[in-house]
Short mmCIF file of C-alpha atoms in Angstrom, two decimals:
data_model
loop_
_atom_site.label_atom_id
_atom_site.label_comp_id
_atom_site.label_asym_id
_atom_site.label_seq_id
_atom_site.Cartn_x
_atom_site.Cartn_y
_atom_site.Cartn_z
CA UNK A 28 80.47 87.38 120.99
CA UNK A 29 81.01 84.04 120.98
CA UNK A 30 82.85 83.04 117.55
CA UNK A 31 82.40 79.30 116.46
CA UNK A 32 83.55 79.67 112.87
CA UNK A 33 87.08 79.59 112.57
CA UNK A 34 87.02 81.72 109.06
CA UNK A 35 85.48 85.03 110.86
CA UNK A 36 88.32 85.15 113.99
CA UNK A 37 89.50 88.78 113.69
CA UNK A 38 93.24 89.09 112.36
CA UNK A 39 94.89 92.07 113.52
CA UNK A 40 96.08 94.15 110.31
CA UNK A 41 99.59 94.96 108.72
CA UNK A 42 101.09 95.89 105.50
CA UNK A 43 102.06 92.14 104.71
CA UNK A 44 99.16 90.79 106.25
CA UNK A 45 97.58 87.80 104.39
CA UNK A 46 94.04 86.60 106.20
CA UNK A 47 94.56 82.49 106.39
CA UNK A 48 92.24 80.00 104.30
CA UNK A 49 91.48 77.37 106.99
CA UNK A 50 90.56 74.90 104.16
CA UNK A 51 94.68 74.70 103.49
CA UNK A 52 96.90 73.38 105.11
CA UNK A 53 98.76 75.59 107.82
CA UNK A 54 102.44 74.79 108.13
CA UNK A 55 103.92 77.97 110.34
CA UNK A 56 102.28 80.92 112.39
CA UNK A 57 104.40 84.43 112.70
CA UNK A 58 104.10 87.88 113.58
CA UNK A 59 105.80 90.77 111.69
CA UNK A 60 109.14 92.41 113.02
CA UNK A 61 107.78 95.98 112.02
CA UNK A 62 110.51 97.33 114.27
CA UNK A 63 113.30 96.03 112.88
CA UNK A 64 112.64 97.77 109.17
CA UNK A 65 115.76 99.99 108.06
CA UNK A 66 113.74 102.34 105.97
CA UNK A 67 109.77 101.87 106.96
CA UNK A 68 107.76 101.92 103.92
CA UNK A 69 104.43 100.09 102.75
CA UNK A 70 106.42 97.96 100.41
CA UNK A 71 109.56 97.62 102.87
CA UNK A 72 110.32 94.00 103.35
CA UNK A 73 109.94 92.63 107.34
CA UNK A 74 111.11 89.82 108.67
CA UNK A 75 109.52 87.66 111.25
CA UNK A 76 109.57 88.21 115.18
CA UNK A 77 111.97 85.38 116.24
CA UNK A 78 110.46 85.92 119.47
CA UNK A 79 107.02 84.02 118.76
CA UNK A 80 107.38 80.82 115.79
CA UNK A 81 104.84 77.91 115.31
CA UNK A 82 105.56 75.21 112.43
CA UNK A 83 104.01 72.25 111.47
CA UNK A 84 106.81 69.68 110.83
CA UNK A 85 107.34 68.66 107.46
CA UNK A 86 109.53 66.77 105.18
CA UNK A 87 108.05 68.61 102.02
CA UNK A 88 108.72 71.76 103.43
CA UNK A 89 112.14 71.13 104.93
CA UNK A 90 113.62 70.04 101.62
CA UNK A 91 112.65 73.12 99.62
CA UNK A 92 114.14 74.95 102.77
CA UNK A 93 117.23 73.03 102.37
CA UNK A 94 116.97 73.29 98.24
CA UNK A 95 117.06 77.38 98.60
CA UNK A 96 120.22 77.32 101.08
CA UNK A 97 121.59 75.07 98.79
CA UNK A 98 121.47 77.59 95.63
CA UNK A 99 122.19 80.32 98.09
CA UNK A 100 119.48 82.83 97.05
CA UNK A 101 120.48 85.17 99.73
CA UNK A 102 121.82 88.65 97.76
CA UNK A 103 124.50 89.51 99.69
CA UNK A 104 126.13 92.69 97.51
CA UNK A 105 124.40 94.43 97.36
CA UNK A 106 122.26 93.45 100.38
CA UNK A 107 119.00 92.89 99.01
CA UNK A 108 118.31 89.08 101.28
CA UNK A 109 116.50 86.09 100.01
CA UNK A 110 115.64 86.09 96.53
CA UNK A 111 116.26 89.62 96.01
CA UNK A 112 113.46 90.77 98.23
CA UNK A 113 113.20 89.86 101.95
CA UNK A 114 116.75 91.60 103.33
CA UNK A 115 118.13 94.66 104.86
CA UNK A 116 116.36 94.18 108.26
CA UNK A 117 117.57 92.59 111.36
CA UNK A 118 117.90 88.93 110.81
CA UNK A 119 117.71 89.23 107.21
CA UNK A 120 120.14 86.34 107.31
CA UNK A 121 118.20 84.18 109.38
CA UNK A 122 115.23 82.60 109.47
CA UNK A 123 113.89 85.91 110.65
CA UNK A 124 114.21 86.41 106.38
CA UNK A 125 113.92 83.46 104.98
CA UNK A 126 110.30 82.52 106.46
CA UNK A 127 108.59 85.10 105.03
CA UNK A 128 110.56 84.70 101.42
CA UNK A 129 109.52 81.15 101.74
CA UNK A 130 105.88 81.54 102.67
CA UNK A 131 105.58 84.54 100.55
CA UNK A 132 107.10 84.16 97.13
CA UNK A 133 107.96 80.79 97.01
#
């Protein structure tokens, strides 16, 4: 089948799986780190495979980055990662966590 709109391309399905609006923006492109979960759940956080990253440079973006480091919203005892939500899997830390806090509650 040859698929010429853009808003019916199949997108594989996950728990935290959000279909894309190709009338926005798009700033980064991830997969899920299902593996890495401590305690697999539905409503476990999961970070981002570090393996596989796309972003969209900009300077919008990269100061509210900056503007969360600088408040330190990582909960660190007990571990519960950025903002309270996106920690306790590998790379929690990283950007591995604070990608899909950014994109997802921010």
């Amino acid at each position: 089948e040859d698929v010429k709109d853009q808003s019916h391309l199949p997108v594989a399905k996950g728990p935290h799986t959000k279909v894309p609006d190709f009338n926005k923006p798009i700033h980064a492109a991830f997969t899920r780190d299902y593996n890495s979960v401590k305690h697999p759940s539905l409503n476990a956080p999961v970070g981002i495979q570090g393996g596989f990253l796309v972003v969209k440079p900009s300077l919008e973006v990269l100061d509210r980055f900056k503007t969360i480091l600088r408040r330190g919203e990582f909960l660190l005892d007990p571990r519960k990662g950025w903002g309270g939500k996106f920690g306790g899997f590998y790379g929690d830390m990283t950007f591995q966590g604070i990608l899909p806090y950014y994109y997802e509650m921010v």
